[in-house]
CSV table of C-alpha atoms in Angstrom, one decimal:
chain,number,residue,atom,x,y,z
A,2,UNK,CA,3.2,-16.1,-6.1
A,3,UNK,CA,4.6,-13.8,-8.8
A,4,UNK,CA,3.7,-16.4,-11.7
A,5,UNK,CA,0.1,-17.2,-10.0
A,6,UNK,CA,-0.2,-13.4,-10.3
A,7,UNK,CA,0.9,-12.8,-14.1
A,8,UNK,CA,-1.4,-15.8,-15.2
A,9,UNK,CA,-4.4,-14.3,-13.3
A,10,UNK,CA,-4.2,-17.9,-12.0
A,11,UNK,CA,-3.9,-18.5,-7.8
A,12,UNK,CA,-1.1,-19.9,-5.7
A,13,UNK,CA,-0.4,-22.7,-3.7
A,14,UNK,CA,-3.6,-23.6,-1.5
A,15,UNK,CA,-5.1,-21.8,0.5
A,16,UNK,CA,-5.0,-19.5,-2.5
A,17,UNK,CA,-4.4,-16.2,-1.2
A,18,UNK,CA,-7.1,-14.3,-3.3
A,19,UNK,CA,-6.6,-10.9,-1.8
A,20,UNK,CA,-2.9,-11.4,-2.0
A,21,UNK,CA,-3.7,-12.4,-5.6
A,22,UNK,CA,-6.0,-9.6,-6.7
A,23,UNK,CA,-3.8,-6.9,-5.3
A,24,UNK,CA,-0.9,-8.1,-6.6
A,25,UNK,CA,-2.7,-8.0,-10.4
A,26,UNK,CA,-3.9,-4.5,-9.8
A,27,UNK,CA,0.2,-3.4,-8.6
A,28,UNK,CA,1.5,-5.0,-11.4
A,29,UNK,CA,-0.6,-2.7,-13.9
A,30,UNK,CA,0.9,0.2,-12.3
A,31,UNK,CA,3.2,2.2,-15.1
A,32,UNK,CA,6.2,2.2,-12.5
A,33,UNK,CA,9.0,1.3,-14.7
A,34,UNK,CA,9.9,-2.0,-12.5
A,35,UNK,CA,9.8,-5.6,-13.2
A,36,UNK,CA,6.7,-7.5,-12.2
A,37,UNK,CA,7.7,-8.8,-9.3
A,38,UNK,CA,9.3,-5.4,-8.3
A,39,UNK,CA,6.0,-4.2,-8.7
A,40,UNK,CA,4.3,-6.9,-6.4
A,41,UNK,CA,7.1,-6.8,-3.6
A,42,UNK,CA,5.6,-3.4,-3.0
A,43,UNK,CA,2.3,-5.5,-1.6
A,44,UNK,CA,5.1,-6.5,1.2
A,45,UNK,CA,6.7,-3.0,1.6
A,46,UNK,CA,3.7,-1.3,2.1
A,47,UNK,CA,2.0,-4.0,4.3
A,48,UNK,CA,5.3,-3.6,6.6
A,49,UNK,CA,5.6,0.3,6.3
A,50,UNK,CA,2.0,0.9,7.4
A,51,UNK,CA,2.3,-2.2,10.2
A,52,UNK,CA,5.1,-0.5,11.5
A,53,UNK,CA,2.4,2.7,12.0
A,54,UNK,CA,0.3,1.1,13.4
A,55,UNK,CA,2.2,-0.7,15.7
A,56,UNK,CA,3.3,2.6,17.0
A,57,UNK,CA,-0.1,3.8,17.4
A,58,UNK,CA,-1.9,0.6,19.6
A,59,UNK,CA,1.7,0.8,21.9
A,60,UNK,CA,0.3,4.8,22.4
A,61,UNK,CA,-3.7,4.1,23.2
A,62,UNK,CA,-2.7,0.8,25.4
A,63,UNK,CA,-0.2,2.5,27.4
A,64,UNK,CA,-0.2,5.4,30.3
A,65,UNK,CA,0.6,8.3,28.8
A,66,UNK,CA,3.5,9.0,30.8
A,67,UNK,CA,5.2,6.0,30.2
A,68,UNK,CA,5.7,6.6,26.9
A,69,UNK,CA,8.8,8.0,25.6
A,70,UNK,CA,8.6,9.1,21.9
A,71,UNK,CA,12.5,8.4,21.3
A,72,UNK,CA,12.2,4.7,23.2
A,73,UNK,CA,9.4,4.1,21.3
A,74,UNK,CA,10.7,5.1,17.6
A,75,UNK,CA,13.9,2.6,18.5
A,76,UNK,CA,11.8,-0.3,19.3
A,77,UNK,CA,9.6,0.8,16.3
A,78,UNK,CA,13.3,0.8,14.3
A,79,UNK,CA,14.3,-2.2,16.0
A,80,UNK,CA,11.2,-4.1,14.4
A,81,UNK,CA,11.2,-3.0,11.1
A,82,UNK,CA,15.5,-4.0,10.9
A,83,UNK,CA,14.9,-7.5,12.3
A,84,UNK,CA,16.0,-9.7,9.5
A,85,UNK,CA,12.7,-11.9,9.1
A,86,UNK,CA,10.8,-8.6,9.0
A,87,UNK,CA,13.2,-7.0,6.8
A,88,UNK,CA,13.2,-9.8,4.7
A,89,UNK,CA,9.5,-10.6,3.9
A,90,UNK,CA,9.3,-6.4,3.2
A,91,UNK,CA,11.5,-6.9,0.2
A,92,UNK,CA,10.0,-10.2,-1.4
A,93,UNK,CA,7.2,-10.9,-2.9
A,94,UNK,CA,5.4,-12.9,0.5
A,95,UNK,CA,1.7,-12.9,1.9
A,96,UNK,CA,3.1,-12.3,5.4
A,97,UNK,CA,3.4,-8.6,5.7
A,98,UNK,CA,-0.4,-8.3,4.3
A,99,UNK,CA,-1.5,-10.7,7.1
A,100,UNK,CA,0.5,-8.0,9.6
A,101,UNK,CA,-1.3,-5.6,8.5
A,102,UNK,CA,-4.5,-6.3,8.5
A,103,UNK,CA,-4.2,-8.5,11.8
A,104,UNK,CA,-3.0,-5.3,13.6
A,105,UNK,CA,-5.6,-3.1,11.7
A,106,UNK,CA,-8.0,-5.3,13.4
A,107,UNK,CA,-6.1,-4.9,16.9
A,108,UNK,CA,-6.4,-1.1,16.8
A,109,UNK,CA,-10.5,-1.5,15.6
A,110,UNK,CA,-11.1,-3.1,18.9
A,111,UNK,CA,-8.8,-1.0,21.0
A,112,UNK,CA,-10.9,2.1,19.5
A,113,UNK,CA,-14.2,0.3,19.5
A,114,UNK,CA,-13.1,-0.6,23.3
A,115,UNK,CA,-12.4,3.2,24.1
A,116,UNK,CA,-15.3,5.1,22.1
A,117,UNK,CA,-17.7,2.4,21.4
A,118,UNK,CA,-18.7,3.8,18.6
A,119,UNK,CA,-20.1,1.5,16.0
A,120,UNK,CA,-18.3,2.1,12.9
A,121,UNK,CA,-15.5,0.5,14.7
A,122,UNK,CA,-17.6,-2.1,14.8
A,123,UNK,CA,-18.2,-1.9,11.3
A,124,UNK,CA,-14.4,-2.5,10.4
A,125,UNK,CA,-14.0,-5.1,13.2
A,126,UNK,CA,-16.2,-7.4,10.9
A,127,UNK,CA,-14.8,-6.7,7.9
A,128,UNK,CA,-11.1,-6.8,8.9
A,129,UNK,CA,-12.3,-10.6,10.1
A,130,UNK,CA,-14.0,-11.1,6.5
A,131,UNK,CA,-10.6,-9.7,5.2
A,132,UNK,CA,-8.2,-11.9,7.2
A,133,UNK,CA,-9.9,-15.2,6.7
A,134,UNK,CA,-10.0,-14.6,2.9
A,135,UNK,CA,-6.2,-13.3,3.1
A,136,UNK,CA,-4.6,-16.3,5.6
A,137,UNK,CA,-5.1,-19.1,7.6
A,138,UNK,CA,-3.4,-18.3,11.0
A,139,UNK,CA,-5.6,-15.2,10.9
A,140,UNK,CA,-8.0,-17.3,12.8
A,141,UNK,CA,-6.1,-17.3,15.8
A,142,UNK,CA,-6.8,-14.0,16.3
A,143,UNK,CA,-10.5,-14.2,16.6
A,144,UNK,CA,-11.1,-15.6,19.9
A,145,UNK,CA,-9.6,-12.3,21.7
A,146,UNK,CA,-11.6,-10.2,19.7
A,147,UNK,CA,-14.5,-12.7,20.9
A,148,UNK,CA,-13.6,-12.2,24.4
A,149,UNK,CA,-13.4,-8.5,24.0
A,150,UNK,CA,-17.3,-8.2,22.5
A,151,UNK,CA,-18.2,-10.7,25.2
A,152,UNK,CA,-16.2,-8.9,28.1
A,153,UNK,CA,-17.6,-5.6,26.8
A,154,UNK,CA,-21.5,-7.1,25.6
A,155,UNK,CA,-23.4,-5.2,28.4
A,156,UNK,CA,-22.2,-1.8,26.3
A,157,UNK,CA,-22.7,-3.5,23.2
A,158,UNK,CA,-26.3,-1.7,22.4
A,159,UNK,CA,-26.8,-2.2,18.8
A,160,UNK,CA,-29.8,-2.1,16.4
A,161,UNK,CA,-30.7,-5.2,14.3
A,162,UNK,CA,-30.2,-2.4,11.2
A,163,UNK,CA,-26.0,-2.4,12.7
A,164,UNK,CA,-26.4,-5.9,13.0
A,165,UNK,CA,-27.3,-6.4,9.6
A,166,UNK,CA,-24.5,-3.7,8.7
A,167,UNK,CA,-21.7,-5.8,10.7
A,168,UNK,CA,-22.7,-9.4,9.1
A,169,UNK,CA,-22.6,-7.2,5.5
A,170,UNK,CA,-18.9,-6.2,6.2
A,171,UNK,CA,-17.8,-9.6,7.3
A,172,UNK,CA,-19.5,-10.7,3.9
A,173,UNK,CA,-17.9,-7.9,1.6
A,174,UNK,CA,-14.8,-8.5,3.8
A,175,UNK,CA,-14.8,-12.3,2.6
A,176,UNK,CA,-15.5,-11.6,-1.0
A,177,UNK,CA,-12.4,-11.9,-2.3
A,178,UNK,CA,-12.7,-16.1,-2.1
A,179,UNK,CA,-14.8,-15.5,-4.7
A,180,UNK,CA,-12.2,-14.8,-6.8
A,181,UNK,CA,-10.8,-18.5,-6.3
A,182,UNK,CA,-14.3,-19.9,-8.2
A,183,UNK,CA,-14.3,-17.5,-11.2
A,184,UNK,CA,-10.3,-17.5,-11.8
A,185,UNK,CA,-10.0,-18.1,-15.5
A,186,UNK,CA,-6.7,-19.6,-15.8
A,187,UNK,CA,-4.7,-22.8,-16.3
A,188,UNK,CA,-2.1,-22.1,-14.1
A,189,UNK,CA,-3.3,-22.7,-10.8
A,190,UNK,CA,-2.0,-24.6,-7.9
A,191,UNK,CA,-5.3,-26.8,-7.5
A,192,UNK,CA,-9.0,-26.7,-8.6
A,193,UNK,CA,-12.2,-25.2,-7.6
A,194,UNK,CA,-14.7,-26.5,-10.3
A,195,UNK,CA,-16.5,-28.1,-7.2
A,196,UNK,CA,-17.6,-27.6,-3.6
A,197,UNK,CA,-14.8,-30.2,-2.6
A,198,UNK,CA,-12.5,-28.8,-4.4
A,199,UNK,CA,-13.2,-25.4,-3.2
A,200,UNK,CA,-13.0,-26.8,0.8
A,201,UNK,CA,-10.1,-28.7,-0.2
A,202,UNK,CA,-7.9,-25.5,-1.4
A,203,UNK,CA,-9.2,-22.9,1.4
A,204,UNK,CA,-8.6,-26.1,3.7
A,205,UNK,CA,-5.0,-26.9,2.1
A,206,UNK,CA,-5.9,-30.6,2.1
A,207,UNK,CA,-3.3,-31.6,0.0
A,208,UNK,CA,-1.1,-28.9,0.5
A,209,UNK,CA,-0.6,-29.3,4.7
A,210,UNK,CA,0.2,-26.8,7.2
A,211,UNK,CA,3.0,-25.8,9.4
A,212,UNK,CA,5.8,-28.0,8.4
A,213,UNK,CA,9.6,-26.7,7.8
A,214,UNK,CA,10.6,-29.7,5.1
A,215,UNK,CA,9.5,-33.3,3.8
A,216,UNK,CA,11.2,-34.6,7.0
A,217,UNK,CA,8.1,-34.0,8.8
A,218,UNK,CA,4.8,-36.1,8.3
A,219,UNK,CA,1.4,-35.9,9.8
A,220,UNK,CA,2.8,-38.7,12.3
A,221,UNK,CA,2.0,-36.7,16.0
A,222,UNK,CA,6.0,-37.3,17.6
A,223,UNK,CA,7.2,-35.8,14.2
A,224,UNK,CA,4.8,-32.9,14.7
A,225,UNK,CA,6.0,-32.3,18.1
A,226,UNK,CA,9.5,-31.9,16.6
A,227,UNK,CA,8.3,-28.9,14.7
A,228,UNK,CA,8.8,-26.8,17.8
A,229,UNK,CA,11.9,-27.9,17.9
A,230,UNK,CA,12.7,-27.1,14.1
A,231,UNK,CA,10.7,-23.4,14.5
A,232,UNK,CA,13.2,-22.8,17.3
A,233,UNK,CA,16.2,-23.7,15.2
């Protein structure tokens, strides 16, 4: 990630453009630390504010009087000192970025849900641009936000001008793939000088997906022992 950053190239597929583009911006910062001081700060940050934010959807989701400000700041703790947590907050990772803006999203809807106002709407789009151009697994998150729209659509009054607003944040929210077909470097972990190429990075065709070694193959019984391995 760190060398993918210096060389203005991308990393390993699917590319992580907005990963890659903050990271370049951090690392200009005059902050007296090495570059990949600078760009672990892309992982504390992404954790610091999750952690936030966390603490905020627990208070709007929950009866008032069920929630005890010193039980809540020790799960909050609790969190941020597991070790996997911990861990990606000091590394340079894409994790804690996908955290953050997957939760971001959470507390859009939760808002939108409340106030149904449509700026939250607004942000609901673009945090789903965002995501998609950030990580893969983001996708998973979609269909509840689907449900929620659908669940709520009878409420949902909108003008085709906020319509046209919504599909223009998902758009800017996406832009940063963009960056993956105008890259101007040789050290990059694939190609995108065509269409295929393109889909076959964002895709991670040759890369794969969700496998803890080489041990494991596309074969479906060794696919099924990936629970087993994610358990271990």
């Amino acid at each position: 990630l760190v060398s993918a950053i210096l060389t203005k190239g991308f990393p390993h597929p699917p590319g992580y453009p907005l990963y890659t583009m903050l990271g370049i911006a951090t690392n200009s910062l005059p902050l007296g630390l090495s570059p990949a001081g600078k760009i672990t700060l892309i992982s504390l940050f992404s954790t610091f504010f999750s952690l936030l934010l966390f603490t905020k959807i627990v208070k709007e989701i929950a009866t008032p009087k069920y929630i005890h400000t010193i039980i809540l700041s020790a799960v909050t703790y609790l969190i941020g000192f597991n070790y996997l947590i911990w861990l990606y907050s000091i590394i340079p990772e894409v994790l804690p970025l996908n955290t953050l803006i997957t939760l971001s999203l959470f507390y859009s809807a939760i808002r939108w849900y409340k106030t149904h106002r449509t700026q939250y709407l607004y942000l609901i789009f673009f945090l789903i641009g965002l995501g998609i151009a950030h990580h893969l697994t983001f996708i998973i998150i979609i269909p509840s936000i689907i449900y929620l729209l659908y669940s709520q659509r009878k409420k949902l009054h909108t003008t085709y001008k906020e319509k046209a607003f919504m599909i223009l944040a998902f758009f800017i929210g996406i832009l940063p793939l963009a960056y993956l077909l105008y890259h101007r470097s040789e050290v990059s972990w694939g190609n995108t000088r065509t269409l295929g190429e393109f889909i076959a990075v964002l895709s991670r065709a040759q890369y794969g997906s969700f496998t803890a070694g080489h041990f494991i193959t596309n074969i479906a019984s060794h696919r099924v022992l990936q629970i087993k391995n994610l358990f271990f």
